[in-house]
Coordinates of C-alpha atoms in Angstrom, one line a residue:
M1 CA 0.2 0.0 0.0
P2 CA 1.2 3.5 -1.0
T3 CA 2.4 5.8 2.1
R4 CA 0.2 8.1 3.4
V5 CA 0.6 11.1 3.1
A6 CA -0.2 13.3 6.9
I7 CA -1.5 17.0 5.6
P8 CA 0.7 19.4 8.5
T9 CA -1.4 21.6 10.8
I10 CA 0.3 25.2 10.5
R11 CA -0.1 26.7 13.9
P12 CA 2.1 29.8 15.7
L13 CA 5.8 28.3 16.1
R14 CA 5.9 28.5 20.5
E15 CA 8.1 29.1 22.9
S16 CA 7.9 25.5 24.1
D17 CA 9.0 24.4 20.4
I18 CA 12.1 26.1 21.5
P19 CA 14.5 23.3 21.8
E20 CA 12.8 20.6 19.4
A21 CA 12.4 23.4 17.1
R22 CA 16.0 24.8 16.8
R23 CA 17.2 20.3 16.6
I24 CA 15.4 20.0 13.7
L25 CA 17.1 23.2 12.1
R26 CA 20.7 21.4 13.3
L27 CA 19.0 18.5 12.0
A28 CA 17.8 18.7 8.3
F29 CA 20.8 21.7 7.4
G30 CA 23.8 19.2 8.8
T31 CA 22.0 16.6 6.9
H32 CA 21.0 18.2 3.5
A33 CA 25.4 19.2 3.9
G34 CA 26.4 15.4 4.7
V35 CA 27.9 16.1 8.0
P36 CA 28.6 13.7 11.1
D37 CA 26.4 13.7 13.8
P38 CA 24.1 16.3 12.7
E39 CA 21.9 17.0 15.0
N40 CA 25.1 18.2 17.4
Q41 CA 26.6 21.0 14.9
G42 CA 26.1 24.2 15.5
T43 CA 24.6 23.9 18.7
D44 CA 26.3 27.5 19.9
V45 CA 24.4 28.8 17.3
D46 CA 20.3 30.0 17.1
Y47 CA 18.1 31.3 14.7
V48 CA 15.1 29.6 16.5
A49 CA 14.9 31.8 20.0
L50 CA 15.5 35.2 18.8
R51 CA 13.5 35.5 15.3
L52 CA 10.3 34.6 17.4
R53 CA 10.7 36.4 20.2
T54 CA 11.3 39.9 17.7
D55 CA 8.1 39.1 15.9
P56 CA 5.8 35.6 17.6
S57 CA 3.4 36.5 15.0
A58 CA 5.6 36.0 12.4
A59 CA 7.5 32.3 13.5
F60 CA 5.2 29.5 12.2
A61 CA 5.3 25.6 13.0
A62 CA 4.6 22.5 11.1
E63 CA 2.5 19.1 13.2
V64 CA 2.2 15.7 11.9
D65 CA -0.2 13.8 14.2
G66 CA 0.8 16.4 17.2
K67 CA 4.5 16.2 16.7
L68 CA 6.8 19.5 15.5
V69 CA 7.9 18.3 12.3
G70 CA 9.3 21.5 10.8
S71 CA 10.1 25.4 11.3
N72 CA 9.6 28.7 8.9
F73 CA 10.3 32.6 9.6
A74 CA 9.7 35.8 8.1
T75 CA 11.0 38.9 8.8
R76 CA 9.9 42.2 7.8
W77 CA 12.9 45.1 7.3
G78 CA 10.1 47.8 6.0
S79 CA 9.2 47.6 2.6
F80 CA 11.7 44.4 2.2
G81 CA 10.6 40.5 3.9
F82 CA 12.5 37.8 3.9
F83 CA 11.8 34.8 5.1
G84 CA 13.3 31.5 6.2
P85 CA 15.3 29.6 7.9
L86 CA 12.5 26.9 6.5
T87 CA 13.5 23.9 8.1
V88 CA 12.0 20.5 8.1
H89 CA 13.0 17.2 9.9
P90 CA 14.6 14.6 7.6
D91 CA 11.8 12.1 8.0
Y92 CA 9.4 14.1 6.3
W93 CA 11.6 15.4 3.1
D94 CA 9.5 15.2 0.2
R95 CA 5.9 15.7 1.6
S96 CA 5.0 19.2 1.0
I97 CA 5.9 20.0 4.6
G98 CA 8.1 23.4 3.1
H99 CA 5.2 24.5 0.6
H100 CA 2.7 24.4 3.7
L101 CA 5.5 26.3 5.9
I102 CA 6.3 29.2 2.7
Q103 CA 2.0 29.9 2.8
P104 CA 1.5 31.6 5.9
V105 CA 4.9 34.1 5.7
M106 CA 3.2 35.0 1.5
E107 CA 0.1 36.2 3.6
C108 CA 2.4 37.5 6.5
F109 CA 4.3 39.6 3.0
E110 CA 0.8 40.3 1.5
K111 CA -0.1 41.6 5.1
W112 CA 3.2 44.4 5.3
K113 CA 2.6 45.3 1.8
I114 CA 6.3 44.8 0.8
T115 CA 7.2 45.9 -2.6
Q116 CA 10.3 43.1 -2.4
A117 CA 10.9 40.4 -0.9
G118 CA 13.9 37.4 -1.2
L119 CA 15.3 34.4 0.6
F120 CA 19.0 32.8 0.6
T121 CA 19.1 29.6 -0.1
F122 CA 21.2 26.8 -1.8
A123 CA 23.1 27.8 -5.0
D124 CA 23.1 24.2 -6.3
S125 CA 20.0 22.6 -5.4
A126 CA 17.6 22.6 -8.7
K127 CA 15.2 20.8 -6.2
H128 CA 14.5 24.3 -3.6
I129 CA 14.9 26.6 -5.7
G130 CA 12.2 24.8 -8.6
L131 CA 10.1 25.2 -4.8
Y132 CA 10.5 29.0 -4.0
Q133 CA 9.7 29.8 -8.0
K134 CA 6.4 28.6 -7.6
F135 CA 6.3 31.1 -5.3
G136 CA 7.3 33.5 -7.6
F137 CA 11.0 34.0 -6.5
W138 CA 13.3 34.1 -9.1
P139 CA 17.3 33.5 -8.6
R140 CA 19.6 36.1 -9.4
F141 CA 22.9 36.6 -7.7
L142 CA 25.0 34.5 -5.7
T143 CA 25.2 35.4 -1.8
A144 CA 28.9 34.6 0.3
I145 CA 29.2 34.4 3.4
M146 CA 32.3 36.1 4.0
S147 CA 34.6 36.0 7.5
R148 CA 37.8 37.1 8.4
E149 CA 39.8 37.2 11.5
A150 CA 38.4 40.2 13.8
R151 CA 41.5 42.3 15.1
R152 CA 42.7 45.8 15.6
R153 CA 44.0 46.9 11.9
E154 CA 44.1 50.7 12.1
P155 CA 42.6 54.0 14.1
A156 CA 39.2 53.5 14.5
P157 CA 36.7 55.8 13.2
A158 CA 34.4 58.1 15.2
W159 CA 31.7 55.2 16.6
S160 CA 29.4 54.7 18.9
R161 CA 27.4 51.9 20.4
F162 CA 23.2 52.0 19.8
S163 CA 22.9 50.0 23.4
E164 CA 25.0 52.9 25.5
L165 CA 22.0 55.3 24.6
P166 CA 19.7 56.9 26.6
S167 CA 16.6 55.6 25.4
T168 CA 15.2 59.4 24.8
E169 CA 18.0 59.6 22.0
Q170 CA 17.3 56.0 20.6
E171 CA 14.5 56.4 19.0
S172 CA 15.6 60.0 17.4
I173 CA 18.8 57.7 16.2
L174 CA 16.7 54.9 14.8
Q175 CA 14.9 57.0 13.0
E176 CA 18.0 58.6 11.5
C177 CA 18.7 55.0 10.7
G178 CA 14.9 54.3 8.8
A179 CA 16.4 57.7 6.6
L180 CA 19.5 56.5 5.6
T181 CA 18.3 53.0 5.1
D182 CA 15.5 54.7 3.4
A183 CA 18.0 56.5 0.9
V184 CA 19.3 53.5 0.0
Y185 CA 16.2 51.2 -1.0
P186 CA 12.4 53.3 -0.4
G187 CA 10.6 52.1 2.6
L188 CA 13.6 49.7 3.9
N189 CA 14.2 49.7 7.3
V190 CA 15.4 47.6 10.0
E191 CA 14.0 49.3 13.8
L192 CA 13.1 45.5 14.7
E193 CA 16.2 44.1 13.5
T194 CA 17.8 47.1 15.8
R195 CA 16.0 47.0 18.5
A196 CA 16.1 42.7 19.2
V197 CA 19.6 42.6 19.3
C198 CA 19.1 45.6 22.3
T199 CA 16.6 44.2 24.1
Q200 CA 17.4 40.7 23.9
A201 CA 21.5 40.9 24.4
A202 CA 22.3 39.1 21.1
G203 CA 24.9 41.8 20.3
E204 CA 25.6 45.9 19.5
T205 CA 24.5 48.0 16.5
I206 CA 27.4 49.8 16.2
L207 CA 26.9 53.9 14.7
V208 CA 29.3 55.6 12.8
W209 CA 29.5 59.4 12.8
N210 CA 31.2 62.1 10.2
D211 CA 31.2 65.3 12.9
S212 CA 27.5 65.0 14.1
R213 CA 26.1 63.2 11.1
L214 CA 25.5 59.4 10.7
V215 CA 27.0 57.8 7.7
A216 CA 26.3 54.0 8.5
F217 CA 25.9 51.6 10.7
A218 CA 26.1 47.7 11.3
V219 CA 23.3 45.4 13.6
C220 CA 25.2 43.0 15.1
H221 CA 25.0 39.4 16.6
C222 CA 27.6 38.3 18.9
G223 CA 28.6 35.0 20.9
S224 CA 26.9 31.8 21.6
D225 CA 23.0 31.3 21.5
T226 CA 23.0 34.4 18.6
E227 CA 23.2 33.9 15.0
A228 CA 26.6 34.7 15.0
G229 CA 28.4 31.4 17.4
E230 CA 30.8 31.2 20.2
N231 CA 33.8 33.6 19.9
R232 CA 31.5 35.5 16.5
C233 CA 30.7 39.1 15.6
Y234 CA 28.3 38.5 12.5
I235 CA 27.0 41.4 11.2
K236 CA 23.1 40.6 10.3
F237 CA 22.9 43.9 8.2
G238 CA 25.1 46.7 7.3
A239 CA 24.4 49.7 5.4
A240 CA 26.5 53.1 4.2
L241 CA 24.9 56.3 3.9
P242 CA 25.0 56.8 -0.3
G243 CA 27.0 59.0 -2.2
S244 CA 30.3 60.2 -3.7
E245 CA 31.5 59.2 -0.1
A246 CA 29.6 55.5 0.5
L247 CA 32.9 53.7 -0.1
R248 CA 35.0 55.5 2.7
H249 CA 31.9 55.3 5.1
F250 CA 31.6 51.6 4.3
H251 CA 34.7 51.5 4.7
D252 CA 34.6 53.0 8.1
L253 CA 32.0 50.7 9.4
I254 CA 33.5 47.9 8.9
T255 CA 37.1 49.4 10.5
A256 CA 34.2 50.1 12.8
C257 CA 32.8 46.6 13.6
D258 CA 36.5 44.8 13.6
V259 CA 37.6 47.1 16.4
F260 CA 34.5 46.1 18.1
A261 CA 34.6 42.8 18.0
D262 CA 38.2 42.9 19.3
S263 CA 37.4 44.6 21.9
S264 CA 34.9 42.7 23.0
G265 CA 37.2 39.6 22.7
L266 CA 35.5 38.1 19.8
A267 CA 38.1 36.4 17.2
H268 CA 36.1 36.5 13.6
L269 CA 34.3 38.6 12.0
D270 CA 31.3 37.8 9.7
A271 CA 29.2 39.6 6.9
G272 CA 27.3 38.0 3.7
M273 CA 27.3 39.7 0.6
N274 CA 25.4 39.8 -2.3
L275 CA 27.9 39.7 -5.2
A276 CA 25.3 42.3 -7.0
R277 CA 26.1 44.8 -5.0
I278 CA 29.8 44.2 -6.6
E279 CA 32.1 47.2 -5.3
A280 CA 30.9 46.6 -1.8
Y281 CA 32.2 43.2 -2.8
R282 CA 35.2 44.0 -3.8
H283 CA 36.2 46.1 -0.6
L284 CA 35.5 43.7 1.6
L285 CA 38.0 41.4 -0.4
E286 CA 40.8 43.9 -0.2
C287 CA 39.8 44.3 3.3
G288 CA 40.9 40.2 4.3
F289 CA 37.3 39.0 4.3
R290 CA 37.7 35.6 2.1
T291 CA 34.1 33.4 1.6
M292 CA 32.8 30.2 4.0
R293 CA 30.4 29.1 1.7
Q294 CA 27.7 30.9 -0.8
G295 CA 24.2 30.7 -1.1
V296 CA 22.0 31.9 -3.8
A297 CA 19.5 35.3 -3.6
M298 CA 16.1 34.9 -4.7
H299 CA 13.4 38.0 -5.5
A300 CA 9.9 38.5 -5.9
P301 CA 9.3 40.0 -8.1
N302 CA 12.4 39.8 -10.2
E303 CA 13.9 43.0 -9.6
P304 CA 17.4 44.1 -7.8
G305 CA 15.8 45.2 -4.6
H306 CA 18.7 46.8 -1.9
S307 CA 21.4 44.6 -4.2
W308 CA 22.6 46.2 -7.1
P309 CA 25.8 47.9 -8.2
G310 CA 26.9 51.5 -6.4
V311 CA 25.2 49.6 -3.0
F312 CA 27.3 49.6 0.2
V313 CA 24.8 47.6 2.6
I314 CA 25.7 43.7 4.2
D315 CA 23.4 40.8 4.7
D316 CA 22.2 37.6 4.0
W317 CA 19.1 36.4 4.5
R318 CA 19.4 33.5 6.3

């Protein structure tokens, strides 16, 4: 007799689901990568708890016969949104669980009225790319996950830490950050990300100044139980103000993040870069970053969004 294919129940992810959702995530990605003992790989990295607590309304679980078998997360950066990590327990692969987990994040995007959506997936997997194409996502440029040793290389520019500012100043800085990202892509805004890192003590937002003007900033995760991992500083999002001085401001941002990571006792500085931003990518290479692995960015609609030449932004949508 053919195997019964159960239709999963899709529901909000709960705080009590976190340990099992994390285990399934490690198991799924580790199995795909063919690593030994996948369940115990990457236990220092957490993509589940932080995203659930940042926006519980955008975190989803799949159940089969009352058992958690997968999860997915939608992230809103103003007018831009992305989803993932989408993970399904290997025992339930090829049962359309992933398809069912994509539907609620697409509903989030529609409710949020975003103008551009994206995701990061395996560049060599026709299966994954084919699934996402069914929802209107199309592969564009590779995204490199890059890293270098964190150490002071040159004098630091004028920079400060968001978490050390009084709450009244934080509100005005969030507005300045929003104005900067809006200049990169209309409506792009990572305020929710910045607040989450601060309130959840997951890292720091680095602010770079030219006189009294904010010219660049980076939202960083730091250390174990964040998206960085043990002994690492991960720039989840970074941006320099567009214009004739964008490259200089971008360089100052990398320098400030390097100084911050080194002074925080973290050995590695990590950054994701869409290769459509060719000048920014080349500059990371010149600064000593090397690619650890890479995937492909998929866009819906099939338009550049904020990934095109001349844009000095760091992100990778994992």
